[in-house]
mmCIF file of C-alpha atoms and ligand atoms in Angstrom:
data_model
loop_
_atom_site.group_PDB
_atom_site.id
_atom_site.type_symbol
_atom_site.label_atom_id
_atom_site.label_comp_id
_atom_site.label_asym_id
_atom_site.label_seq_id
_atom_site.Cartn_x
_atom_site.Cartn_y
_atom_site.Cartn_z
ATOM 1 C CA MET A 1 11.862 -13.946 -19.037
ATOM 2 C CA ARG A 2 11.853 -13.168 -15.315
ATOM 3 C CA PRO A 3 11.306 -9.654 -13.942
ATOM 4 C CA ALA A 4 15.007 -8.808 -13.374
ATOM 5 C CA THR A 5 15.762 -9.660 -17.023
ATOM 6 C CA ARG A 6 12.723 -7.799 -18.363
ATOM 7 C CA ALA A 7 13.711 -4.703 -16.358
ATOM 8 C CA VAL A 8 17.107 -4.633 -18.081
ATOM 9 C CA HIS A 9 16.129 -5.590 -21.645
ATOM 10 C CA ALA A 10 12.609 -4.282 -22.402
ATOM 11 C CA GLY A 11 12.086 -0.967 -24.171
ATOM 12 C CA ARG A 12 15.425 -0.895 -26.051
ATOM 13 C CA PRO A 13 15.976 0.317 -29.643
ATOM 14 C CA PRO A 14 16.362 -2.481 -32.270
ATOM 15 C CA ARG A 15 19.821 -4.114 -32.241
ATOM 16 C CA VAL A 16 21.244 -2.865 -35.531
ATOM 17 C CA PRO A 17 24.769 -1.554 -36.163
ATOM 18 C CA ASP A 18 25.402 1.849 -34.601
ATOM 19 C CA ALA A 19 22.057 1.928 -32.774
ATOM 20 C CA PRO A 20 22.308 3.399 -29.252
ATOM 21 C CA PHE A 21 21.650 0.990 -26.342
ATOM 22 C CA ASN A 22 19.138 3.456 -24.925
ATOM 23 C CA GLU A 23 16.238 5.282 -26.537
ATOM 24 C CA PRO A 24 17.339 8.934 -26.878
ATOM 25 C CA ILE A 25 15.436 11.848 -25.352
ATOM 26 C CA THR A 26 13.263 13.166 -28.170
ATOM 27 C CA MET A 27 12.332 16.803 -27.712
ATOM 28 C CA ALA A 28 9.577 17.397 -30.273
ATOM 29 C CA SER A 29 6.299 19.296 -30.174
ATOM 30 C CA THR A 30 5.347 18.031 -33.630
ATOM 31 C CA TYR A 31 6.313 15.516 -36.338
ATOM 32 C CA VAL A 32 6.366 15.539 -40.125
ATOM 33 C CA ALA A 33 2.852 14.593 -41.305
ATOM 34 C CA GLY A 34 1.988 11.196 -42.738
ATOM 35 C CA GLY A 35 3.086 8.958 -39.830
ATOM 36 C CA ASP A 36 1.387 7.726 -36.637
ATOM 37 C CA ARG A 37 2.740 10.347 -34.214
ATOM 38 C CA GLU A 38 1.594 13.667 -35.744
ATOM 39 C CA TYR A 39 1.783 15.875 -32.618
ATOM 40 C CA GLY A 40 3.676 16.010 -29.326
ATOM 41 C CA ARG A 41 0.566 15.599 -27.159
ATOM 42 C CA TYR A 42 -0.264 12.276 -28.871
ATOM 43 C CA ALA A 43 3.046 10.432 -28.945
ATOM 44 C CA ASN A 44 6.751 10.545 -28.180
ATOM 45 C CA PRO A 45 9.336 7.786 -28.805
ATOM 46 C CA THR A 46 10.921 8.300 -25.344
ATOM 47 C CA TRP A 47 7.512 7.763 -23.688
ATOM 48 C CA SER A 48 7.066 4.613 -25.783
ATOM 49 C CA ALA A 49 10.371 3.112 -24.592
ATOM 50 C CA PHE A 50 9.386 3.670 -20.942
ATOM 51 C CA GLU A 51 5.839 2.384 -21.555
ATOM 52 C CA ASP A 52 7.103 -0.767 -23.299
ATOM 53 C CA ALA A 53 9.494 -1.551 -20.449
ATOM 54 C CA LEU A 54 6.908 -1.045 -17.690
ATOM 55 C CA ALA A 55 4.285 -2.985 -19.696
ATOM 56 C CA SER A 56 6.714 -5.889 -19.982
ATOM 57 C CA LEU A 57 7.332 -5.892 -16.204
ATOM 58 C CA GLU A 58 3.703 -5.458 -15.131
ATOM 59 C CA GLY A 59 2.131 -7.606 -17.869
ATOM 60 C CA GLY A 60 4.321 -10.691 -17.489
ATOM 61 C CA GLU A 61 4.008 -13.432 -20.140
ATOM 62 C CA GLU A 62 0.651 -12.228 -21.478
ATOM 63 C CA GLY A 63 1.847 -8.648 -21.827
ATOM 64 C CA ALA A 64 0.002 -5.396 -21.220
ATOM 65 C CA ARG A 65 -0.229 -1.902 -22.650
ATOM 66 C CA CYS A 66 0.943 1.156 -20.768
ATOM 67 C CA LEU A 67 0.255 4.900 -20.847
ATOM 68 C CA ALA A 68 2.589 7.345 -19.097
ATOM 69 C CA PHE A 69 1.213 10.495 -17.432
ATOM 70 C CA ALA A 70 2.613 13.707 -15.974
ATOM 71 C CA THR A 71 2.120 12.419 -12.404
ATOM 72 C CA GLY A 72 0.497 9.533 -10.547
ATOM 73 C CA LEU A 73 -2.492 11.713 -9.713
ATOM 74 C CA ALA A 74 -2.918 12.663 -13.391
ATOM 75 C CA ALA A 75 -3.251 8.916 -14.090
ATOM 76 C CA VAL A 76 -5.733 8.572 -11.184
ATOM 77 C CA ALA A 77 -7.803 11.519 -12.521
ATOM 78 C CA THR A 78 -7.887 9.992 -16.001
ATOM 79 C CA VAL A 79 -9.308 6.723 -14.651
ATOM 80 C CA LEU A 80 -11.928 8.519 -12.525
ATOM 81 C CA ASP A 81 -12.883 10.592 -15.572
ATOM 82 C CA LEU A 82 -14.216 7.379 -17.146
ATOM 83 C CA VAL A 83 -16.745 6.898 -14.322
ATOM 84 C CA GLY A 84 -20.204 7.994 -15.444
ATOM 85 C CA SER A 85 -22.286 10.627 -13.668
ATOM 86 C CA ASP A 86 -23.703 9.408 -10.381
ATOM 87 C CA GLN A 87 -21.999 6.010 -10.598
ATOM 88 C CA VAL A 88 -20.470 4.461 -7.472
ATOM 89 C CA VAL A 89 -16.738 4.032 -6.814
ATOM 90 C CA VAL A 90 -15.794 1.645 -3.999
ATOM 91 C CA ALA A 91 -12.480 2.712 -2.440
ATOM 92 C CA PRO A 92 -10.378 2.007 0.672
ATOM 93 C CA ARG A 93 -10.992 4.342 3.636
ATOM 94 C CA HIS A 94 -7.189 4.339 4.009
ATOM 95 C CA ALA A 95 -5.567 4.986 0.661
ATOM 96 C CA TYR A 96 -3.119 7.407 -0.877
ATOM 97 C CA ASN A 97 -4.256 10.775 0.438
ATOM 98 C CA GLY A 98 -4.388 12.440 -2.993
ATOM 99 C CA THR A 99 -6.681 9.688 -4.314
ATOM 100 C CA VAL A 100 -9.004 10.004 -1.311
ATOM 101 C CA MET A 101 -9.076 13.800 -1.735
ATOM 102 C CA GLN A 102 -9.792 13.531 -5.476
ATOM 103 C CA LEU A 103 -12.706 11.180 -4.795
ATOM 104 C CA ALA A 104 -14.064 13.489 -2.078
ATOM 105 C CA ASP A 105 -13.792 16.491 -4.412
ATOM 106 C CA LEU A 106 -15.628 14.698 -7.234
ATOM 107 C CA GLU A 107 -18.331 13.518 -4.830
ATOM 108 C CA ALA A 108 -18.786 17.022 -3.332
ATOM 109 C CA ARG A 109 -19.341 18.370 -6.843
ATOM 110 C CA GLY A 110 -21.921 15.676 -7.634
ATOM 111 C CA ARG A 111 -19.743 13.975 -10.292
ATOM 112 C CA LEU A 112 -19.844 10.495 -8.723
ATOM 113 C CA ARG A 113 -20.615 8.690 -5.479
ATOM 114 C CA THR A 114 -18.089 6.940 -3.261
ATOM 115 C CA HIS A 115 -18.401 4.035 -0.889
ATOM 116 C CA LEU A 116 -15.377 3.825 1.431
ATOM 117 C CA VAL A 117 -14.552 0.383 2.842
ATOM 118 C CA ASP A 118 -12.127 -1.417 5.126
ATOM 119 C CA ILE A 119 -10.288 -3.465 2.486
ATOM 120 C CA THR A 120 -9.243 -6.131 5.003
ATOM 121 C CA ASP A 121 -12.937 -6.982 5.458
ATOM 122 C CA THR A 122 -13.345 -8.975 2.219
ATOM 123 C CA ALA A 123 -17.023 -9.795 2.850
ATOM 124 C CA ALA A 124 -17.875 -6.100 3.296
ATOM 125 C CA VAL A 125 -15.913 -5.136 0.154
ATOM 126 C CA VAL A 126 -17.642 -7.890 -1.844
ATOM 127 C CA ALA A 127 -21.045 -6.663 -0.623
ATOM 128 C CA ALA A 128 -20.143 -3.069 -1.583
ATOM 129 C CA CYS A 129 -19.208 -4.171 -5.130
ATOM 130 C CA GLU A 130 -22.843 -4.913 -5.942
ATOM 131 C CA ASP A 131 -23.829 -1.391 -7.062
ATOM 132 C CA ALA A 132 -20.334 -0.212 -8.041
ATOM 133 C CA ALA A 133 -19.049 0.857 -11.464
ATOM 134 C CA LEU A 134 -15.427 0.911 -10.297
ATOM 135 C CA VAL A 135 -13.622 -0.783 -7.426
ATOM 136 C CA TRP A 136 -10.420 1.038 -6.413
ATOM 137 C CA LEU A 137 -7.860 -0.991 -4.495
ATOM 138 C CA GLU A 138 -4.553 -0.273 -2.883
ATOM 139 C CA SER A 139 -2.670 -3.148 -1.300
ATOM 140 C CA PRO A 140 -0.752 -2.518 0.887
ATOM 141 C CA THR A 141 -2.705 0.626 1.777
ATOM 142 C CA ASN A 142 -1.011 3.910 2.582
ATOM 143 C CA PRO A 143 -0.050 4.317 5.426
ATOM 144 C CA ALA A 144 -1.964 1.632 7.372
ATOM 145 C CA MET A 145 -0.262 -1.204 5.399
ATOM 146 C CA GLU A 146 -3.503 -3.214 5.119
ATOM 147 C CA ILE A 147 -3.751 -6.064 2.573
ATOM 148 C CA ALA A 148 -6.710 -6.737 0.249
ATOM 149 C CA ASP A 149 -7.713 -10.153 -1.099
ATOM 150 C CA ILE A 150 -7.266 -8.981 -4.709
ATOM 151 C CA PRO A 151 -8.430 -12.198 -6.516
ATOM 152 C CA ALA A 152 -11.596 -12.588 -4.386
ATOM 153 C CA ILE A 153 -12.595 -8.923 -4.672
ATOM 154 C CA THR A 154 -11.872 -8.904 -8.427
ATOM 155 C CA ALA A 155 -14.092 -11.945 -9.004
ATOM 156 C CA ALA A 156 -16.957 -10.361 -7.043
ATOM 157 C CA ALA A 157 -16.565 -7.000 -8.792
ATOM 158 C CA HIS A 158 -16.586 -8.599 -12.236
ATOM 159 C CA GLU A 159 -19.687 -10.591 -11.362
ATOM 160 C CA ALA A 160 -21.374 -7.277 -10.467
ATOM 161 C CA GLY A 161 -20.194 -5.699 -13.747
ATOM 162 C CA ALA A 162 -17.660 -3.359 -12.104
ATOM 163 C CA ARG A 163 -14.103 -2.678 -13.223
ATOM 164 C CA VAL A 164 -11.212 -3.141 -10.795
ATOM 165 C CA VAL A 165 -8.181 -0.850 -10.463
ATOM 166 C CA VAL A 166 -5.160 -1.536 -8.261
ATOM 167 C CA ASP A 167 -2.734 1.206 -7.264
ATOM 168 C CA ASN A 168 0.440 -0.896 -7.288
ATOM 169 C CA THR A 169 2.854 1.872 -6.273
ATOM 170 C CA PHE A 170 3.901 0.335 -2.920
ATOM 171 C CA ALA A 171 4.422 -3.266 -4.087
ATOM 172 C CA THR A 172 5.822 -2.558 -7.600
ATOM 173 C CA PRO A 173 5.533 -5.198 -10.378
ATOM 174 C CA VAL A 174 8.574 -6.915 -8.885
ATOM 175 C CA LEU A 175 6.492 -8.132 -5.910
ATOM 176 C CA GLN A 176 2.870 -8.017 -7.153
ATOM 177 C CA ARG A 177 1.319 -8.139 -10.639
ATOM 178 C CA PRO A 178 -2.444 -7.556 -10.249
ATOM 179 C CA LEU A 179 -3.162 -7.955 -13.997
ATOM 180 C CA GLU A 180 -2.305 -11.647 -13.497
ATOM 181 C CA ASP A 181 -5.175 -11.792 -10.951
ATOM 182 C CA GLY A 182 -7.621 -10.484 -13.578
ATOM 183 C CA VAL A 183 -7.578 -6.857 -12.443
ATOM 184 C CA ASP A 184 -8.583 -4.483 -15.285
ATOM 185 C CA LEU A 185 -6.190 -1.634 -14.616
ATOM 186 C CA VAL A 186 -3.011 -0.957 -12.670
ATOM 187 C CA VAL A 187 -2.036 2.565 -11.596
ATOM 188 C CA HIS A 188 1.471 3.667 -10.649
ATOM 189 C CA SER A 189 2.996 6.722 -9.183
ATOM 190 C CA ALA A 190 6.270 6.123 -11.064
ATOM 191 C CA THR A 191 7.518 9.046 -8.972
ATOM 192 C CA LYS A 192 8.233 6.446 -6.291
ATOM 193 C CA TYR A 193 10.006 3.069 -6.668
ATOM 194 C CA ILE A 194 9.961 2.897 -10.470
ATOM 195 C CA SER A 195 12.010 6.087 -10.884
ATOM 196 C CA GLY A 196 13.583 5.450 -7.502
ATOM 197 C CA HIS A 197 15.872 8.480 -7.096
ATOM 198 C CA SER A 198 13.518 11.241 -5.836
ATOM 199 C CA ASP A 199 14.122 13.396 -8.916
ATOM 200 C CA VAL A 200 11.056 12.787 -11.135
ATOM 201 C CA LEU A 201 7.266 13.077 -11.003
ATOM 202 C CA LEU A 202 5.554 10.571 -13.312
ATOM 203 C CA GLY A 203 2.476 8.350 -13.482
ATOM 204 C CA ALA A 204 1.411 5.287 -15.471
ATOM 205 C CA LEU A 205 -1.635 3.152 -16.294
ATOM 206 C CA LEU A 206 -1.491 -0.470 -17.456
ATOM 207 C CA THR A 207 -4.139 -2.760 -18.899
ATOM 208 C CA ARG A 208 -4.583 -5.868 -21.062
ATOM 209 C CA ASP A 209 -7.926 -4.550 -22.368
ATOM 210 C CA ASP A 210 -7.421 -2.822 -25.763
ATOM 211 C CA GLU A 211 -10.783 -1.024 -25.590
ATOM 212 C CA LEU A 212 -9.961 0.395 -22.154
ATOM 213 C CA TRP A 213 -6.455 1.390 -23.303
ATOM 214 C CA THR A 214 -7.945 3.254 -26.283
ATOM 215 C CA ALA A 215 -10.457 5.074 -24.055
ATOM 216 C CA LEU A 216 -7.705 6.123 -21.635
ATOM 217 C CA LYS A 217 -5.355 7.155 -24.462
ATOM 218 C CA GLY A 218 -8.221 9.292 -25.802
ATOM 219 C CA ARG A 219 -8.552 11.004 -22.398
ATOM 220 C CA ARG A 220 -4.775 11.622 -22.261
ATOM 221 C CA ASP A 221 -4.819 13.104 -25.794
ATOM 222 C CA LEU A 222 -7.727 15.410 -24.910
ATOM 223 C CA ILE A 223 -6.813 16.481 -21.380
ATOM 224 C CA GLY A 224 -3.085 16.726 -22.058
ATOM 225 C CA ALA A 225 -1.720 15.362 -18.748
ATOM 226 C CA ILE A 226 1.291 14.037 -20.660
ATOM 227 C CA PRO A 227 4.779 13.376 -19.274
ATOM 228 C CA GLY A 228 7.944 15.131 -20.374
ATOM 229 C CA ALA A 229 10.458 13.264 -22.544
ATOM 230 C CA PHE A 230 13.253 13.856 -20.006
ATOM 231 C CA GLU A 231 11.104 12.558 -17.126
ATOM 232 C CA THR A 232 10.270 9.320 -18.940
ATOM 233 C CA TRP A 233 13.953 8.894 -19.872
ATOM 234 C CA LEU A 234 14.994 9.284 -16.223
ATOM 235 C CA ALA A 235 12.247 6.915 -15.093
ATOM 236 C CA LEU A 236 13.358 4.282 -17.610
ATOM 237 C CA ARG A 237 16.943 4.658 -16.349
ATOM 238 C CA GLY A 238 15.618 4.065 -12.833
ATOM 239 C CA LEU A 239 13.460 1.107 -13.886
ATOM 240 C CA ARG A 240 16.573 -0.806 -15.080
ATOM 241 C CA THR A 241 17.598 -1.288 -11.424
ATOM 242 C CA LEU A 242 14.087 -1.624 -9.917
ATOM 243 C CA PRO A 243 14.381 -5.345 -9.006
ATOM 244 C CA LEU A 244 17.793 -4.795 -7.354
ATOM 245 C CA ARG A 245 16.592 -1.778 -5.387
ATOM 246 C CA VAL A 246 13.355 -3.464 -4.290
ATOM 247 C CA GLU A 247 15.260 -6.570 -3.195
ATOM 248 C CA ARG A 248 17.642 -4.518 -1.031
ATOM 249 C CA ALA A 249 14.977 -2.171 0.368
ATOM 250 C CA GLN A 250 12.825 -5.188 1.248
ATOM 251 C CA ALA A 251 15.680 -6.987 3.035
ATOM 252 C CA ASN A 252 16.435 -3.800 5.015
ATOM 253 C CA ALA A 253 12.729 -3.225 5.804
ATOM 254 C CA ALA A 254 12.184 -6.785 7.048
ATOM 255 C CA GLU A 255 15.211 -6.528 9.374
ATOM 256 C CA LEU A 256 14.222 -3.077 10.689
ATOM 257 C CA ALA A 257 10.600 -4.223 11.233
ATOM 258 C CA ARG A 258 11.886 -7.148 13.298
ATOM 259 C CA ARG A 259 14.137 -4.943 15.452
ATOM 260 C CA LEU A 260 11.531 -2.172 15.830
ATOM 261 C CA ALA A 261 8.944 -4.701 17.065
ATOM 262 C CA GLU A 262 11.292 -5.525 19.957
ATOM 263 C CA HIS A 263 12.032 -1.893 20.840
ATOM 264 C CA PRO A 264 10.366 -0.722 24.100
ATOM 265 C CA ALA A 265 9.590 2.773 22.673
ATOM 266 C CA VAL A 266 7.476 1.302 19.836
ATOM 267 C CA THR A 267 3.772 0.513 20.383
ATOM 268 C CA GLU A 268 3.120 -1.272 17.081
ATOM 269 C CA VAL A 269 4.898 -2.202 13.852
ATOM 270 C CA ARG A 270 2.894 -2.611 10.651
ATOM 271 C CA TYR A 271 4.840 -4.563 8.042
ATOM 272 C CA PRO A 272 2.957 -6.866 5.628
ATOM 273 C CA GLY A 273 5.976 -9.146 5.144
ATOM 274 C CA PHE A 274 7.073 -7.755 1.767
ATOM 275 C CA GLY A 275 8.243 -4.482 0.249
ATOM 276 C CA GLY A 276 10.222 -1.559 1.591
ATOM 277 C CA MET A 277 7.459 0.336 3.435
ATOM 278 C CA VAL A 278 6.997 -0.016 7.214
ATOM 279 C CA SER A 279 4.710 1.940 9.541
ATOM 280 C CA VAL A 280 5.545 2.238 13.244
ATOM 281 C CA VAL A 281 3.194 3.565 15.899
ATOM 282 C CA LEU A 282 4.627 5.515 18.848
ATOM 283 C CA PRO A 283 2.495 6.424 21.905
ATOM 284 C CA ASP A 284 1.749 10.022 20.785
ATOM 285 C CA ALA A 285 2.462 12.788 18.254
ATOM 286 C CA GLU A 286 5.191 14.353 20.438
ATOM 287 C CA ARG A 287 7.288 11.215 20.513
ATOM 288 C CA ALA A 288 6.717 10.597 16.790
ATOM 289 C CA ASP A 289 7.815 14.163 15.989
ATOM 290 C CA ALA A 290 10.865 13.731 18.212
ATOM 291 C CA LEU A 291 11.827 10.636 16.200
ATOM 292 C CA THR A 292 11.465 12.352 12.813
ATOM 293 C CA ARG A 293 13.540 15.327 14.032
ATOM 294 C CA GLY A 294 16.131 13.288 15.864
ATOM 295 C CA THR A 295 17.938 11.425 13.071
ATOM 296 C CA SER A 296 20.855 12.434 10.879
ATOM 297 C CA LEU A 297 20.568 9.790 8.125
ATOM 298 C CA TRP A 298 16.774 9.329 7.818
ATOM 299 C CA VAL A 299 15.204 12.354 6.115
ATOM 300 C CA ASN A 300 11.980 13.825 7.483
ATOM 301 C CA ALA A 301 10.026 14.205 4.223
ATOM 302 C CA THR A 302 6.914 13.055 2.443
ATOM 303 C CA SER A 303 7.043 10.733 -0.608
ATOM 304 C CA LEU A 304 8.720 7.320 -0.747
ATOM 305 C CA GLY A 305 10.453 4.723 -2.873
ATOM 306 C CA GLY A 306 13.810 6.483 -3.297
ATOM 307 C CA VAL A 307 17.251 4.969 -2.731
ATOM 308 C CA GLU A 308 17.523 7.091 0.429
ATOM 309 C CA SER A 309 15.606 6.268 3.616
ATOM 310 C CA SER A 310 12.958 8.806 4.594
ATOM 311 C CA PHE A 311 10.020 8.980 6.986
ATOM 312 C CA GLU A 312 7.254 11.234 8.220
ATOM 313 C CA ARG A 313 4.497 11.411 10.820
ATOM 314 C CA ARG A 314 1.433 11.056 8.634
ATOM 315 C CA ARG A 315 -1.031 12.937 10.865
ATOM 316 C CA ARG A 316 1.031 16.112 10.382
ATOM 317 C CA TRP A 317 -1.226 16.398 7.302
ATOM 318 C CA ALA A 318 -4.655 17.795 8.209
ATOM 319 C CA SER A 319 -6.248 15.701 5.429
ATOM 320 C CA GLU A 320 -5.028 12.360 6.839
ATOM 321 C CA PRO A 321 -7.987 10.289 8.160
ATOM 322 C CA THR A 322 -8.367 10.427 11.951
ATOM 323 C CA THR A 323 -8.453 6.603 12.010
ATOM 324 C CA ILE A 324 -4.662 6.754 11.436
ATOM 325 C CA PRO A 325 -2.948 7.020 14.871
ATOM 326 C CA GLU A 326 -1.399 10.425 15.772
ATOM 327 C CA GLY A 327 1.885 8.683 16.546
ATOM 328 C CA LEU A 328 2.143 6.718 13.269
ATOM 329 C CA VAL A 329 5.409 7.249 11.390
ATOM 330 C CA ARG A 330 5.640 5.847 7.851
ATOM 331 C CA LEU A 331 9.112 4.652 6.905
ATOM 332 C CA SER A 332 10.318 4.385 3.314
ATOM 333 C CA VAL A 333 13.335 2.137 3.745
ATOM 334 C CA GLY A 334 16.150 2.826 1.297
ATOM 335 C CA ILE A 335 19.094 0.795 0.076
ATOM 336 C CA GLU A 336 21.751 1.988 2.564
ATOM 337 C CA ASP A 337 23.570 -0.389 4.917
ATOM 338 C CA VAL A 338 20.945 -1.662 7.372
ATOM 339 C CA GLU A 339 23.275 -1.278 10.380
ATOM 340 C CA ASP A 340 23.697 2.459 9.699
ATOM 341 C CA LEU A 341 19.918 2.808 9.307
ATOM 342 C CA TRP A 342 19.336 0.994 12.587
ATOM 343 C CA ASP A 343 21.991 2.932 14.560
ATOM 344 C CA ASP A 344 20.404 6.227 13.457
ATOM 345 C CA LEU A 345 16.823 5.071 14.225
ATOM 346 C CA ALA A 346 17.678 3.444 17.548
ATOM 347 C CA GLY A 347 19.609 6.572 18.598
ATOM 348 C CA ALA A 348 16.600 8.814 17.914
ATOM 349 C CA LEU A 349 14.158 6.359 19.569
ATOM 350 C CA GLY A 350 16.367 6.255 22.666
HETATM 351 C C1 LIG B 1 2.551 9.277 -4.559
HETATM 352 C C2 LIG B 1 1.407 8.364 -4.787
HETATM 353 C C3 LIG B 1 0.383 8.680 -5.705
HETATM 354 C C4 LIG B 1 0.374 9.991 -6.469
HETATM 355 O O1 LIG B 1 1.440 10.092 -7.328
HETATM 356 P P1 LIG B 1 2.131 11.499 -7.778
HETATM 357 O O2 LIG B 1 3.162 11.040 -8.739
HETATM 358 O O3 LIG B 1 2.667 12.143 -6.540
HETATM 359 O O4 LIG B 1 1.042 12.310 -8.398
HETATM 360 C C5 LIG B 1 -0.626 7.758 -5.888
HETATM 361 N N1 LIG B 1 -0.669 6.591 -5.204
HETATM 362 C C6 LIG B 1 0.275 6.262 -4.306
HETATM 363 C C7 LIG B 1 0.169 4.974 -3.568
HETATM 364 C C8 LIG B 1 1.350 7.123 -4.060
HETATM 365 O O5 LIG B 1 2.282 6.795 -3.161
#
């Protein structure tokens, strides 16, 4: 089956008379003894339905196993918890800010060492893999929209005995399936495109490696960064329309990127040619702030991947790397009519 079909059909209850189409929301802290579930921190049937559906999308023909977490950063923390004391993590110098901050915090406390790289420089990343235990990738990166050569870096990392993780939040499994390139683990902030309606925080990990899945499930059981049943139910409801939403957001983003590149007020447009995320660079912070305050449709807000278009000047965050231009505005293009989105943007740019 193709992704659009998987998104609709995976993670459904068995088709028997009177069965509901959708897995119900199971609110349970514990289960009658003697089965596999036992306790609410270990298992929940609503989580399983969401995990099965996302595993089907991200794993493709060969399949994968998924674990849902309370948030994307809870999933990130669980992966980093597997890195041994004093081992090296190679990571992009531009990546999701929370991931960069988590790595910096762990390094400051002597838990691990980091080696930050420019992921567009494949030779430098390959060289850095040599002494790494874990190679962390984001492609496209947030908010610089840089692209990594995932297959080449994965091959080099595996040769050096390192595991490879890809944060696939921006691309979604509709546009990019890193497990098919041999990557060991995929991370999602399902808060973003997968849920898609700006009403849920949720994270997920995916792998084809049973041993790794068991180790990560053990960390989730022990640390307790589990999702809520209602959150996974909402996320599964959102996932049903993921391919449709991504298709529309991508078409809108490509058109807006083309028009923005021709606009005299815009210094630079960063669009990798796929997905719904676009970064535009204006000459300075003042003009970028004026843009984000000057629209009526576009919402000035952090986060991304919702049906509604939103944007923000990234350097308004003190923790954003200074290599990101002061005037960079990151656009999360929604599924509205592109002409309305353009009229609002062009008005504010003018
Ligand atoms: C939002 C985000 C995260 C963190 O996810 P939360 O659900 O907010 O904890 C991680 N990676 C990327 C790329 C993100 O956009």
